[in-house]
Structures are given as C-alpha cells and as structure tokens.
Short mmCIF file of C-alpha atoms and ligand atoms in Angstrom, two decimals:
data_model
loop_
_atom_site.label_atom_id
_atom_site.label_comp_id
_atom_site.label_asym_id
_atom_site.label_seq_id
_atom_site.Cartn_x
_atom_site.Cartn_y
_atom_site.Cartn_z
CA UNK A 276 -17.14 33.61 -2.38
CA UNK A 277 -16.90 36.98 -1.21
CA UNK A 278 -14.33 39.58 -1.95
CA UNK A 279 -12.34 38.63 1.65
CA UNK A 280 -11.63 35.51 0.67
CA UNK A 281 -10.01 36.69 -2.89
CA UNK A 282 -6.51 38.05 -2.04
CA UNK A 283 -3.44 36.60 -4.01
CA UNK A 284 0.36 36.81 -3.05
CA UNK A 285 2.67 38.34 -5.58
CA UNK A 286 3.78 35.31 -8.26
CA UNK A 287 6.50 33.54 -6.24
CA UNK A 288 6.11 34.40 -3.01
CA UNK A 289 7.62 31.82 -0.41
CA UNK A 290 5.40 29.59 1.86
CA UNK A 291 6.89 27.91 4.32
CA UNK A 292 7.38 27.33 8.28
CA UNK A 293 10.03 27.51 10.93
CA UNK A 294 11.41 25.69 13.82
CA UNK A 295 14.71 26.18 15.78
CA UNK A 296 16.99 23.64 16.99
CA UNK A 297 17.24 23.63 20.67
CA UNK A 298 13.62 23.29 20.31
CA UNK A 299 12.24 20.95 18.44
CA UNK A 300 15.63 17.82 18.04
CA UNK A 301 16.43 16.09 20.68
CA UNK A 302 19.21 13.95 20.93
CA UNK A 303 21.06 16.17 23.28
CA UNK A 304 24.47 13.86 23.84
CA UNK A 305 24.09 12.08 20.63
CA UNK A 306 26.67 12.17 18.12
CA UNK A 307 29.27 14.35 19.72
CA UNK A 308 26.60 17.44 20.46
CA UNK A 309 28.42 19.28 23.39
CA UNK A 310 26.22 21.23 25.76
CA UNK A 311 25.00 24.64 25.16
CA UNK A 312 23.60 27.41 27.28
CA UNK A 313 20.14 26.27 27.19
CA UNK A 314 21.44 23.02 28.51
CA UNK A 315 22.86 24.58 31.62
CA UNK A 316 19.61 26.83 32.10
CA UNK A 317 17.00 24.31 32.06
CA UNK A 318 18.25 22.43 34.04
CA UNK A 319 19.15 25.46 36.53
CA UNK A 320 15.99 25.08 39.17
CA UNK A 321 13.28 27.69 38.51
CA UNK A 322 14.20 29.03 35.45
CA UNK A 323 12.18 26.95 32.97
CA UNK A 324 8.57 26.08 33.79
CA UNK A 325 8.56 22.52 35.35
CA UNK A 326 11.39 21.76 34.55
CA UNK A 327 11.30 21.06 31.15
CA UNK A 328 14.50 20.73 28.86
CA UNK A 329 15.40 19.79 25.31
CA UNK A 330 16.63 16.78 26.15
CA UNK A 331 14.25 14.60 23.61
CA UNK A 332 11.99 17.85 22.59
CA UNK A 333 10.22 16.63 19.53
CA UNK A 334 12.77 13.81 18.85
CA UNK A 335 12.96 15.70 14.93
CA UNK A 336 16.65 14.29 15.29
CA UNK A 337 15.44 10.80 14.25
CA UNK A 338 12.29 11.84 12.80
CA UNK A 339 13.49 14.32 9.92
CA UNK A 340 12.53 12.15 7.42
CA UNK A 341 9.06 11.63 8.34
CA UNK A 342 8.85 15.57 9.67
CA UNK A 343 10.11 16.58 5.97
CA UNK A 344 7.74 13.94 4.33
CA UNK A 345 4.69 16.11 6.77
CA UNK A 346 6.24 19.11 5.37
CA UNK A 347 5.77 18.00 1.74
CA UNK A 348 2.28 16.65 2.18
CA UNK A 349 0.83 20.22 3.60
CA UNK A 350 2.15 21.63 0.87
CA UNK A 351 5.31 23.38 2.25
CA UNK A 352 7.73 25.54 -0.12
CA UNK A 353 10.29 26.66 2.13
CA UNK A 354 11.18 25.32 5.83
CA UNK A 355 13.57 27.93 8.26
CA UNK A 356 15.60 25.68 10.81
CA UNK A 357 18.52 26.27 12.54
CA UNK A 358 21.89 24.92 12.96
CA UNK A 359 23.01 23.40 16.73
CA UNK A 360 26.18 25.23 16.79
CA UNK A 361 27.15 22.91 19.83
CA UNK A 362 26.63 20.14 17.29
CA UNK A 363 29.41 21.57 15.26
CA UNK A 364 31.49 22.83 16.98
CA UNK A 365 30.92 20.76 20.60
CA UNK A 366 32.76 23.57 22.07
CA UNK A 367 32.68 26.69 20.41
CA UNK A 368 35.99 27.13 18.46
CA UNK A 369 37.68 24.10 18.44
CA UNK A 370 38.04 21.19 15.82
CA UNK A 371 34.53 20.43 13.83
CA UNK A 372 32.54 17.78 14.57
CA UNK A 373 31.54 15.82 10.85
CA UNK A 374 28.77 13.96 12.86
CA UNK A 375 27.03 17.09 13.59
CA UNK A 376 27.28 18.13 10.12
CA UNK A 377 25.88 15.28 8.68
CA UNK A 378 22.53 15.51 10.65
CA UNK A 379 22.12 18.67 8.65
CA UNK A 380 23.33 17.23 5.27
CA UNK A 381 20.70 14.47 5.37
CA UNK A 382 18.07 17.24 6.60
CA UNK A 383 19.02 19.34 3.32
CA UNK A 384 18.92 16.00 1.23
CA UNK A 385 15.39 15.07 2.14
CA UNK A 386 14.47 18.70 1.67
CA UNK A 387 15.31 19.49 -1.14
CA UNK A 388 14.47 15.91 -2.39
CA UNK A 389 10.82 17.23 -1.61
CA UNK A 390 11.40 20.09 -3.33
CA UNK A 391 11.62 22.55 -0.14
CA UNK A 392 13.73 25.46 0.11
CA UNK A 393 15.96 25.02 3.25
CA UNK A 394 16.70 28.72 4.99
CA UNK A 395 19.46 28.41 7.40
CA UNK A 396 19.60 30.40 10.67
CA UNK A 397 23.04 29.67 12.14
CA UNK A 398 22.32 31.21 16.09
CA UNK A 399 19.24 30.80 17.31
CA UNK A 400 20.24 31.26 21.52
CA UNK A 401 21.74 28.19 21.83
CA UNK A 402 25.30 28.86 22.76
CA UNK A 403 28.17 26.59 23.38
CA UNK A 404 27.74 26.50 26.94
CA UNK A 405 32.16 26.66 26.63
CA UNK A 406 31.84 29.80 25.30
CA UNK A 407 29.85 31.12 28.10
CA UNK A 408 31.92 30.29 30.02
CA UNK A 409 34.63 33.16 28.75
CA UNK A 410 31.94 35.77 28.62
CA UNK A 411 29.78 34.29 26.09
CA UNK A 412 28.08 37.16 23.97
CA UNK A 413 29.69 40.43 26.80
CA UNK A 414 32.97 38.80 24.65
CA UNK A 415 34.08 40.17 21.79
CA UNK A 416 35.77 36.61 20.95
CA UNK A 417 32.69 35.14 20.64
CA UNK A 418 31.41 37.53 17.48
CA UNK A 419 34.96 35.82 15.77
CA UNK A 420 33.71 32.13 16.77
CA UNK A 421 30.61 33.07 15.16
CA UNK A 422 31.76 33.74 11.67
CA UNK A 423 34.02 30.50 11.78
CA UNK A 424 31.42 28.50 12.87
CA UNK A 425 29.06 29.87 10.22
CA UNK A 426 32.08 29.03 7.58
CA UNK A 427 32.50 25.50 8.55
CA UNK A 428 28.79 24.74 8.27
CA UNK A 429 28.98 26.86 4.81
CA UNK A 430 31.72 24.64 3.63
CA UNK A 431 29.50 21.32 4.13
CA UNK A 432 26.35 22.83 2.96
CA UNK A 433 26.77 25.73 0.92
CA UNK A 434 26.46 23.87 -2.74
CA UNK A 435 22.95 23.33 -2.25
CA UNK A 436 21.39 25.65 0.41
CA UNK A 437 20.87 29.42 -1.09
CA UNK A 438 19.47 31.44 2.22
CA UNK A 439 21.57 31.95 4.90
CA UNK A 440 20.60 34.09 8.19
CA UNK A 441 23.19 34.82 10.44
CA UNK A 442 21.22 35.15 14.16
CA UNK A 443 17.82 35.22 14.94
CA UNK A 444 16.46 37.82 17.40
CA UNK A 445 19.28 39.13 18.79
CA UNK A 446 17.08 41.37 21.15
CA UNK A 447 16.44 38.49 22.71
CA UNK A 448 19.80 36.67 23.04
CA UNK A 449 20.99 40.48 24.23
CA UNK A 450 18.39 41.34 26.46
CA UNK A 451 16.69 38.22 27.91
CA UNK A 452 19.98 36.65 27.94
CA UNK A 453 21.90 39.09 30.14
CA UNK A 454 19.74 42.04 30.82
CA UNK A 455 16.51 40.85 32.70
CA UNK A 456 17.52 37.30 32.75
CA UNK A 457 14.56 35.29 31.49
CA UNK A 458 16.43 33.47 29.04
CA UNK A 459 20.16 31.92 28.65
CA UNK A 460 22.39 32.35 30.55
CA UNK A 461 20.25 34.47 32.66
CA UNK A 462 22.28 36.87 33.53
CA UNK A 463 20.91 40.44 34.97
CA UNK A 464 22.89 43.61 34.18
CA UNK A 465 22.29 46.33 31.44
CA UNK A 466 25.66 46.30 30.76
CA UNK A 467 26.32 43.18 30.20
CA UNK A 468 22.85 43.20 27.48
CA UNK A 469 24.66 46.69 25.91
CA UNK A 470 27.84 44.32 25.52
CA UNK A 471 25.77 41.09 24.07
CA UNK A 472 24.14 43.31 21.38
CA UNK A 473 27.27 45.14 20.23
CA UNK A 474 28.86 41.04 20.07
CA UNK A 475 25.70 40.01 18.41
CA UNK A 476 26.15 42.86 15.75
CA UNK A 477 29.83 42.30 15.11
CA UNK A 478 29.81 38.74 14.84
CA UNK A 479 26.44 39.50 12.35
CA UNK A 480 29.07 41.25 10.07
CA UNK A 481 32.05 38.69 10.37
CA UNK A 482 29.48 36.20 9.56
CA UNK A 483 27.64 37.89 6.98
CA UNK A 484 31.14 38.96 5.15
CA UNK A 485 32.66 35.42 5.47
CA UNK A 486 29.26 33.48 4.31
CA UNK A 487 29.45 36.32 1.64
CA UNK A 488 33.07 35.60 0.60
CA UNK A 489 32.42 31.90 0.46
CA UNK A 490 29.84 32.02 -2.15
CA UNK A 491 26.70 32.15 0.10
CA UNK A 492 23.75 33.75 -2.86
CA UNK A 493 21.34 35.27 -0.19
CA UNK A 494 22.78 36.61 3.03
CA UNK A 495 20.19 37.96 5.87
CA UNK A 496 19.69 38.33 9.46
CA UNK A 497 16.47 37.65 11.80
CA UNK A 498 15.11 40.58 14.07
CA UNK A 499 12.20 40.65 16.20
CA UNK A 500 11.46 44.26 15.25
CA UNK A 501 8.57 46.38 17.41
CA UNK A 502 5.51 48.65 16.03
CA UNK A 503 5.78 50.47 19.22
CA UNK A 504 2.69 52.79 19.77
CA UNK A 505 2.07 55.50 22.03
CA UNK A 506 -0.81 55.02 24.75
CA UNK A 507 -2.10 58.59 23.59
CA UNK A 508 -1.09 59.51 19.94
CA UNK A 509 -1.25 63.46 20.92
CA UNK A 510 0.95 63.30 24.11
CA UNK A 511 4.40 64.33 23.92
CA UNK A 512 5.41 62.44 26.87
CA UNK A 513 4.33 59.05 25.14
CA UNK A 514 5.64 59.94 22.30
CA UNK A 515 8.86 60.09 24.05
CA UNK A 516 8.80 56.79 25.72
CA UNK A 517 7.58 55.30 22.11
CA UNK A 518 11.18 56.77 21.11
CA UNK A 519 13.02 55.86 23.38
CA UNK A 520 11.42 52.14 23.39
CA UNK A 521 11.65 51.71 19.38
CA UNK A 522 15.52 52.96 19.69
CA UNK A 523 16.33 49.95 22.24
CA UNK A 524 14.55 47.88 20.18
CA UNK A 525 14.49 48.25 16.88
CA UNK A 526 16.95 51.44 15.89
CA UNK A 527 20.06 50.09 17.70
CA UNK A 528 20.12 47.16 15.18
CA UNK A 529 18.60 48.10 11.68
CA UNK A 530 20.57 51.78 12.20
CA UNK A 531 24.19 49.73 12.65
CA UNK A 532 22.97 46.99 10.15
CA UNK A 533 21.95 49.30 7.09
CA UNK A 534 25.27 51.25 7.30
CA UNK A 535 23.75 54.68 9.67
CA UNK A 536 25.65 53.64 12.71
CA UNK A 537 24.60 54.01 16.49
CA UNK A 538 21.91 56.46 16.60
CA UNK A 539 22.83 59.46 18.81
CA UNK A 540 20.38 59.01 20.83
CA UNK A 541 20.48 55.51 21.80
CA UNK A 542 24.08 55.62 22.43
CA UNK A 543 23.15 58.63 24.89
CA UNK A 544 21.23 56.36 26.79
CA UNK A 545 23.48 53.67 26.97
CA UNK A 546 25.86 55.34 28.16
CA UNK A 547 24.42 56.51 31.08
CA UNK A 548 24.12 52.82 32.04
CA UNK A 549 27.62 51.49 30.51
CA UNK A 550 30.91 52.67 28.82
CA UNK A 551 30.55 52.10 25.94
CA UNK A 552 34.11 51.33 24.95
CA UNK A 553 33.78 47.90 23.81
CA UNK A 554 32.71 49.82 20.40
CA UNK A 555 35.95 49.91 18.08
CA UNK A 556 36.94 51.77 15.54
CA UNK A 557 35.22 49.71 12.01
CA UNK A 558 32.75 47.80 13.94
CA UNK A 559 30.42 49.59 12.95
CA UNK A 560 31.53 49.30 9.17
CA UNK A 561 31.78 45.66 10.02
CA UNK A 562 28.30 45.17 10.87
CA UNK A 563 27.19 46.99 8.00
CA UNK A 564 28.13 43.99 5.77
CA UNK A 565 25.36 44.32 3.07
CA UNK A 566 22.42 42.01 3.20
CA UNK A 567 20.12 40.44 0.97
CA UNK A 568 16.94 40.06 3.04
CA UNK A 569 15.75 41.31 6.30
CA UNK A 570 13.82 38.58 8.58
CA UNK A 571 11.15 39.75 10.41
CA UNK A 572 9.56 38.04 13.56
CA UNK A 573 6.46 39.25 14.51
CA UNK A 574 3.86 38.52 16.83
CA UNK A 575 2.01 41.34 18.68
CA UNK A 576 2.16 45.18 18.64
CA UNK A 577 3.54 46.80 22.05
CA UNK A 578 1.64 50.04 23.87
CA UNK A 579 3.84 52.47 25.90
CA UNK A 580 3.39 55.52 27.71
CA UNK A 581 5.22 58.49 29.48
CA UNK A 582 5.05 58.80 33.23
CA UNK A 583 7.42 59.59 35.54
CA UNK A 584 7.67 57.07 38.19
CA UNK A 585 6.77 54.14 36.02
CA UNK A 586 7.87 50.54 36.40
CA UNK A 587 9.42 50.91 33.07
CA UNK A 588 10.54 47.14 31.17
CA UNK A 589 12.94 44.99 32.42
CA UNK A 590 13.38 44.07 28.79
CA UNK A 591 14.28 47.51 27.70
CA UNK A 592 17.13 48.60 30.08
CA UNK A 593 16.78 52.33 31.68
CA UNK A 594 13.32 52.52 31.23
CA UNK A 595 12.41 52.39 34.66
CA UNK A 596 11.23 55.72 35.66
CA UNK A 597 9.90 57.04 32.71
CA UNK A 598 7.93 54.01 30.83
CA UNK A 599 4.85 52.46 31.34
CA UNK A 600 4.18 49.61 29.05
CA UNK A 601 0.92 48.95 28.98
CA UNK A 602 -1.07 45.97 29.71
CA UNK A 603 -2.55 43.71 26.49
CA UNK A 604 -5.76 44.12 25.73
CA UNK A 605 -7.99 40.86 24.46
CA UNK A 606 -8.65 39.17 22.73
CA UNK A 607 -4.79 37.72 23.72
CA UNK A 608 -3.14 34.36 22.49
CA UNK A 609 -1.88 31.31 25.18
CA UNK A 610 1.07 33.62 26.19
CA UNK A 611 -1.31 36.41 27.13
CA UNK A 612 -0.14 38.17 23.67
CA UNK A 613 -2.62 41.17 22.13
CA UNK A 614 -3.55 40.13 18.63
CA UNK A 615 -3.54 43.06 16.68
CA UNK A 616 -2.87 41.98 12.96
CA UNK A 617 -2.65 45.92 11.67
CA UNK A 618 0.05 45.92 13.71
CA UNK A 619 1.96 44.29 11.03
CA UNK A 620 1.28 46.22 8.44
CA UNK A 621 2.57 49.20 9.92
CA UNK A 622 5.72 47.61 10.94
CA UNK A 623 6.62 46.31 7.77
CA UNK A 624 5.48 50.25 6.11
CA UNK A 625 7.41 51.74 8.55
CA UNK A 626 10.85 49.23 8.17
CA UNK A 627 10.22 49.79 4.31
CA UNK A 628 10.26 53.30 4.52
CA UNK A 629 13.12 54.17 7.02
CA UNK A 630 15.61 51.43 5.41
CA UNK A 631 14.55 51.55 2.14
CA UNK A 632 15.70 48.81 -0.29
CA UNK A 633 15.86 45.79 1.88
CA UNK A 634 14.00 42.99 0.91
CA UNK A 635 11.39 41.16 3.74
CA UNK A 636 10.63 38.22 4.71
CA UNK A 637 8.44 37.35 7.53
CA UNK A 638 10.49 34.61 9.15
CA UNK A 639 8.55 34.27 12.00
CA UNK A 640 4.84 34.57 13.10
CA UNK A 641 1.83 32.49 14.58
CA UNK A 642 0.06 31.84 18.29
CA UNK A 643 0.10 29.58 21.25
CA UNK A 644 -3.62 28.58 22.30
CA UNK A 645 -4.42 25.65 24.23
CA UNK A 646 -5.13 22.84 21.87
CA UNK A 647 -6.63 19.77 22.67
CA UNK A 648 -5.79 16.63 20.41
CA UNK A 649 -9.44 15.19 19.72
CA UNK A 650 -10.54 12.25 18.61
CA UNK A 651 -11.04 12.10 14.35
CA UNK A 652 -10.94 14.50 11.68
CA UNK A 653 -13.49 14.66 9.14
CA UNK A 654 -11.66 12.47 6.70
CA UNK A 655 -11.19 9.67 9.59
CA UNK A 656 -7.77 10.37 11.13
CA UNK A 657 -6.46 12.39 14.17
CA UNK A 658 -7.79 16.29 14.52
CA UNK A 659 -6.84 19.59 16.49
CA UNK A 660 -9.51 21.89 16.04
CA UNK A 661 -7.52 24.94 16.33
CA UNK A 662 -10.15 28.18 14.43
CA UNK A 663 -8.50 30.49 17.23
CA UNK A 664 -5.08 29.71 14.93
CA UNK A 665 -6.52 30.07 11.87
CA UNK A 666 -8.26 33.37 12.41
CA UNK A 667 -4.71 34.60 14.10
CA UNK A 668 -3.40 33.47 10.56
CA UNK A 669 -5.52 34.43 8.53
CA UNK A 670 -5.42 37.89 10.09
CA UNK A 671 -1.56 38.54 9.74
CA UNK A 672 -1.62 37.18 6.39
CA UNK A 673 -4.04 39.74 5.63
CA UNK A 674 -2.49 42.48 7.11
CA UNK A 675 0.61 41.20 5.21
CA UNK A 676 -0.58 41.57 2.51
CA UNK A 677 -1.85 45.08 2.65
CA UNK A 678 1.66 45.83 3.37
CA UNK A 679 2.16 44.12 -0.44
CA UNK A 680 -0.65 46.19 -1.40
CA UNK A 681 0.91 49.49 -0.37
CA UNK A 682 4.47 48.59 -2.46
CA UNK A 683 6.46 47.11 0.44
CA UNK A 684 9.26 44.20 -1.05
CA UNK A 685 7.66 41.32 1.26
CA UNK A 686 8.75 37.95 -0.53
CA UNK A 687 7.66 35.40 1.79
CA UNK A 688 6.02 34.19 4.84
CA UNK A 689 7.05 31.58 7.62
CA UNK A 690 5.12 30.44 9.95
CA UNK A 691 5.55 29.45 13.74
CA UNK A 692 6.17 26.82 14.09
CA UNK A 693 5.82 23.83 12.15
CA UNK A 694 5.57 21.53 14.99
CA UNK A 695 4.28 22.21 19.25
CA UNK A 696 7.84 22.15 20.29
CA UNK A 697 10.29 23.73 23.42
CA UNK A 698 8.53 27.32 24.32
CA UNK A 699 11.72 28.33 26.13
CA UNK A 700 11.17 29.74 29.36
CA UNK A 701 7.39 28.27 29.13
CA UNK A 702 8.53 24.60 28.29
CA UNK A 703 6.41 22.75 26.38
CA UNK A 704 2.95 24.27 28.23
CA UNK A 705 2.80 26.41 25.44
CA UNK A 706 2.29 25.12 21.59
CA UNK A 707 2.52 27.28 18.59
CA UNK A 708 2.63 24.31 15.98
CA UNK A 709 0.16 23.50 12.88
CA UNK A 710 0.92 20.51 14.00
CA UNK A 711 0.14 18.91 17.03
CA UNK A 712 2.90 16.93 18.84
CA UNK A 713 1.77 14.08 21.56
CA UNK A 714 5.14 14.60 23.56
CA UNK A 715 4.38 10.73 25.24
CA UNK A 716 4.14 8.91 21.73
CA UNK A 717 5.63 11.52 19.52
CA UNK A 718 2.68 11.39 17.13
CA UNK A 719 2.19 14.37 14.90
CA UNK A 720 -1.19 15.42 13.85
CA UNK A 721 -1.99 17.93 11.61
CA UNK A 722 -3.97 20.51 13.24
CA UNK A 723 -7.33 22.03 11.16
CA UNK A 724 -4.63 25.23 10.75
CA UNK A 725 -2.33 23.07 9.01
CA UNK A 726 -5.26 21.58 6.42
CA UNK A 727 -6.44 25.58 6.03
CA UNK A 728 -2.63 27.11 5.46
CA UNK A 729 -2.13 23.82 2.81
CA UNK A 730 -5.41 25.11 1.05
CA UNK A 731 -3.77 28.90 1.03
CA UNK A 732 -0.79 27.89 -0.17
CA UNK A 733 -2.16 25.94 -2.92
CA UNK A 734 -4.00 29.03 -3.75
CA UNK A 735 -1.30 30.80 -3.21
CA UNK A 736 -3.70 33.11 -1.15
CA UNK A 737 -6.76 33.59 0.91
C1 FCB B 964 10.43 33.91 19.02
C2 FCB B 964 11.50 32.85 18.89
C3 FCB B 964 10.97 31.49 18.58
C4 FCB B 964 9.69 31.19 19.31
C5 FCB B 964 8.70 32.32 19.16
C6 FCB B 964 7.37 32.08 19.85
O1 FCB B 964 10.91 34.95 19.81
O2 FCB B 964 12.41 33.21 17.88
O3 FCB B 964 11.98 30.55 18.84
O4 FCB B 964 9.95 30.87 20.62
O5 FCB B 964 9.26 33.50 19.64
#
C-alpha cells in the first residue's frame, strides 16, 4: 500500500451522513404536516426546475426503517436529519401536532436501535408557509416561534438524542430566501436578507438557550462558511472585495455567534442598504448563547476580485460595483462547482484560528455528478459506478484531515447526502447521494462511493 492510502482519523471521530427533510420524506399532507414555504415555491411556476416538488421526494417517510437498516449495513455511525417544523407545529406557533412527533420518535428508535447517533437540525429552510405569511424570517416573531418549536420537539426527544443544531445555513435561508430570490420564499430585497439574518441569529440564541435550559448535552449551529480567495493574492483591490465578501458571508454570523458582535465593518455596509434598527439592545448577547460545536458545510472554495464596474453577486448584497466573482475553473462537479479540496483545509485553519475553542464538525460535504444506475455490481446486485464521487471524497477527507494534522478540533465528518434526493432549486436533476435513488420504483442502490466510504469507515481512514 503506499503511504496515501495510510491516513487514520483521531480515535472516535464520527462517520456519518446527512439528509434534510423537505428533501428526502415525502408524505407532504400526511399526518397533519401543514404546508411550508417550499410547498408554496415549488409549486410557484418557474422557480424550481421542471417543476419538481417534495411531494413524495424519496418517500423516507414510510421507508425509515429500511433507509436506517441501509444506514447500518454501510457502516454508518452518525446520521444528521432534520425536523419538518410544519410537521410539528402545522402552523408555526400554534398547538403541537403528536403525529408529527412520532415520525421522528420511531426514526430515533430505529437509530439508535442500530446503534447510530441521531444529530438533529431543527430549520433546515422549510418554513411554515403561516409564518411567512406575517413576515416569515424579516419578523422578529418568528426567531420566538423558533425556540418554542425547538422546545416542543426537545420535550419528545430529548432523553435519547444528544446533538442538537439549531438552523442550517442560514446564509442561505437569509440570502437566497429574500435577497436574490433563488430559494423560499423568493423574495428580492437586501433589506429584507439584512432582516432574515438578524431573525435567523436571534432565534439561533432563543433556541440554543432554551434547548440549553432543557437539558440538551451538545448544542450547535450549521453554517455554510466561505474560504474566500482573492483573484490576485498581491492586489489590494482584491483583497478588498475578499473582505468585504468573507464579512457578508462568514463574519456577520461567527462574529455575533462567538460573543464579538456585528463587525464594524459589515454593519457599515449594511447600512448603506438598510436601517438597521431591527437590532435591539441584548440581541446580540442573545445570539451569543454558547455552543458546543460549530457545523460546517462545505463544498467548493469561491474566487473574487476588485473592479470597479463589476457585476458583483446577487448572493452577497451591495457587491455590485465593486466585485467580480470569478468563474469556476474545472475540473467542476454536476452543479458546475470547482473542486478544490485544499480549500477545506484552509477554511477549517482559518475558523480555528479566528474563533478559537469551538469544536468542528463537518456537517455537510459531497458532489452532484451524473450517475447512471447500471446493470450489476461485482458481487451480483445493482451498481452506480460513481469514481468521480469517490475521488471528490476522498479528496476532502484528505484535506480534512490535514486540517487534523495541523491541531484543528475537527470531530467528525458527514457526508452529502445519504440518499439522491430534492436539489432545491435544481429538483431532482441533480443527485449528491451514495446511494442511488430510482425516483419511479423507489429502489435504493448503493453506489461504488457508498461500498468505498463503508471500507473507510471501517478503517476508520483512508
Ligand atoms: C447545502 C444544503 C443541502 C444541500 C447541499 C447540496 O447548501 O444545506 O440541503 O442542498 O447544499
């Protein structure tokens, strides 16, 4: 063997995958779900690709048990799913529904009856759609909704599930949601995205202080944090756009979240798009509720430059004008994604160093190619030959752990997804699984990725 193929993860380190709830259950109307804002978007004409909708997604609602059974053969330690608020709470704040809550008590039973870690994330974008419709996250009632719903599913689950993540991504609830409009509710004003973050923060804190207060052992949030690099490292104007660019992104939560506050800066540049007066006095001591463990999403590394006149991101409000964000270069995943595994190293060095003390976990990362189910495996049953994954794997994990290597706390690693499942905006054109989902039959097949990440987490490395 040679020396690549000899790295080992720290004794203990967490294997597992993720999946999210609008996108992989199902069972949209059953058993008192009310709608959410994914609901009302996919089925708004042109916003999701064909069409597609949630509606039956991967069916996981009646298939938990044999999806957790899948789970156990590859191997799994540790599966990250989230919580249909509208299945809880059918419209946001008003009496709980048990029939929701049961879906997830069975799903915890068979778990942990397997011997898998369950790691809760409570948001992940899919609103009650009844909520929305009183602001949704530009009110601040919504951050208060947030911390009772998380108590409620708590109080039904919280004697045998440990890790509990309050949202996931809020850059992308804030700024996809109501800044550029390419995800629910699809709204399109910087304002409004300003708003949704300082919401998604707050209710963060309510939720993080209330799980806390209630017993919860580990308490976390999910970010999609950035390593955002400058086009030329020894140009002053690119390194200005990189700062302005990594303070929209990835400043104006982990600053609030690990007790600094607003930076300056950032706040500066909101303003000149927004009042900023929906920040009160102790939010920002509210959304410093300590944390346990820092999720981190990642899946490519993101190129800017300075130049007046640029296009600027619609993703990043107030960058028109001054930022160019450069094109990926290949090789690039199924969503046209650069693939850049040192990427990830740097992030997590960099996240280690400026918020020292926080333990990782990588909650989040994988890539969409274009599989093909084929006809058999090599040990007679169905096969996805899917190297392009594995090498995309194999990479990150790599770069991972070099991260380990250089003393950064990472304790575990997720990957997405578990199963092909609801790509959001992209429908179901786009699969990230390890395991293949035939959306006709419903037939699951273990891609060649899934056999190769059961063989590294057996050897609890590469
Ligand atoms: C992340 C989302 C996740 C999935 C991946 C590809 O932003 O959290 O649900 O869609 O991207």
């Amino acid at each position: 063997m040679s020396a690549r193929s000899e790295l080992r993860f720290p004794e203990g380190f967490v294997w597992g995958a993720a999946t999210a709830a609008y996108q992989i259950e199902g069972a949209a109307t059953e058993d008192g779900r009310g709608p959410s804002i994914w609901d009302t978007f996919s089925r708004t004409p042109g916003r999701v690709f064909q069409g597609h909708t949630g509606d039956v997604a991967c069916d996981h609602y009646h298939r938990y048990a044999d999806d957790v059974a899948l789970m156990a053969d590859l191997g799994l330690r540790a599966y990250r799913f989230s919580v249909a608020w509208p299945r809880i709470r059918p419209d946001g704040t008003g009496p709980v529904n048990p029939r929701g809550l049961d879906f997830y008590d069975r799903l915890t039973d068979a778990l942990l009856q397997r011997g898998i870690d369950p790691i809760v994330t409570l948001y992940h974008w899919d609103l009650p759609q009844s909520l929305q419709d009183t602001g949704g996250w530009t009110s601040r009632d919504t951050a208060a909704h947030l911390a009772d719903y998380a108590v409620a599913v708590h109080s039904r689950l919280g004697d045998r599930i440990r890790t509990w993540t309050t949202l996931n991504e809020p850059w992308c609830s804030a700024y996809l949601g109501y800044g550029n409009g390419l995800h629910a509710p699809g709204e399109r004003d910087p304002g409004a995205a300003f708003r949704a973050v300082h919401h998604l923060l707050l209710g963060h804190g309510l939720a993080a202080r209330a799980l806390r207060a209630a017993g919860a052992e580990v308490v976390g949030i999910t970010l999609n944090p950035a390593d955002v690099r400058p086009a030329d490292p020894h140009s002053a104007a690119d390194a200005a756009a990189v700062r302005l660019v990594d303070g929209l992104h990835n400043r104006i939560f982990l600053d609030p979240l690990t007790g600094a506050g607003y930076p300056a800066d950032v706040l500066e540049h909101v303003s000149r798009m927004v009042e900023p007066d929906f920040i009160r006095d102790g939010d920002e001591k509210t959304i410093a509720a300590p944390i346990d463990l820092l999720g981190v999403n990642f899946y490519a590394p993101t190129y800017v430059a300075g130049r007046a006149g640029a296009a600027g991101g619609s993703a990043w409000p107030g960058t028109e004008g001054s930022v160019e964000f450069l094109p990926p270069v290949g090789p690039l995943t199924d969503m046209g994604w650069m693939i850049e595994p040192a990427s990830l190293t740097r992030l997590l060095e960099r996240i280690a160093t400026d918020y020292p003390g926080l333990p990782l976990i990588i909650t989040e990362n994988g890539a969409a190619f274009p599989d093909k189910a084929g006809e058999e495996g090599p040990d007679g049953t169905g096969w996805v030959a899917d190297s392009d994954r594995v090498a995309y794997l194999d990479g990150h994990l790599r770069a991972a752990h070099a991260a380990i290597a250089r003393g950064v706390d990472l304790r575990g690693y997720l990957v997405w997804s578990f199963l092909d499942n609801f790509e959001w905006a992209e429908g179901y054109r786009k699969r990230f699984g390890i395991v293949h989902v035939d959306y006709l039959t419903q037939r699951r097949t273990p891609k060649e990725s899934a056999r190769w990440y059961q063989e590294v987490i057996a050897r609890n490395g590469l």
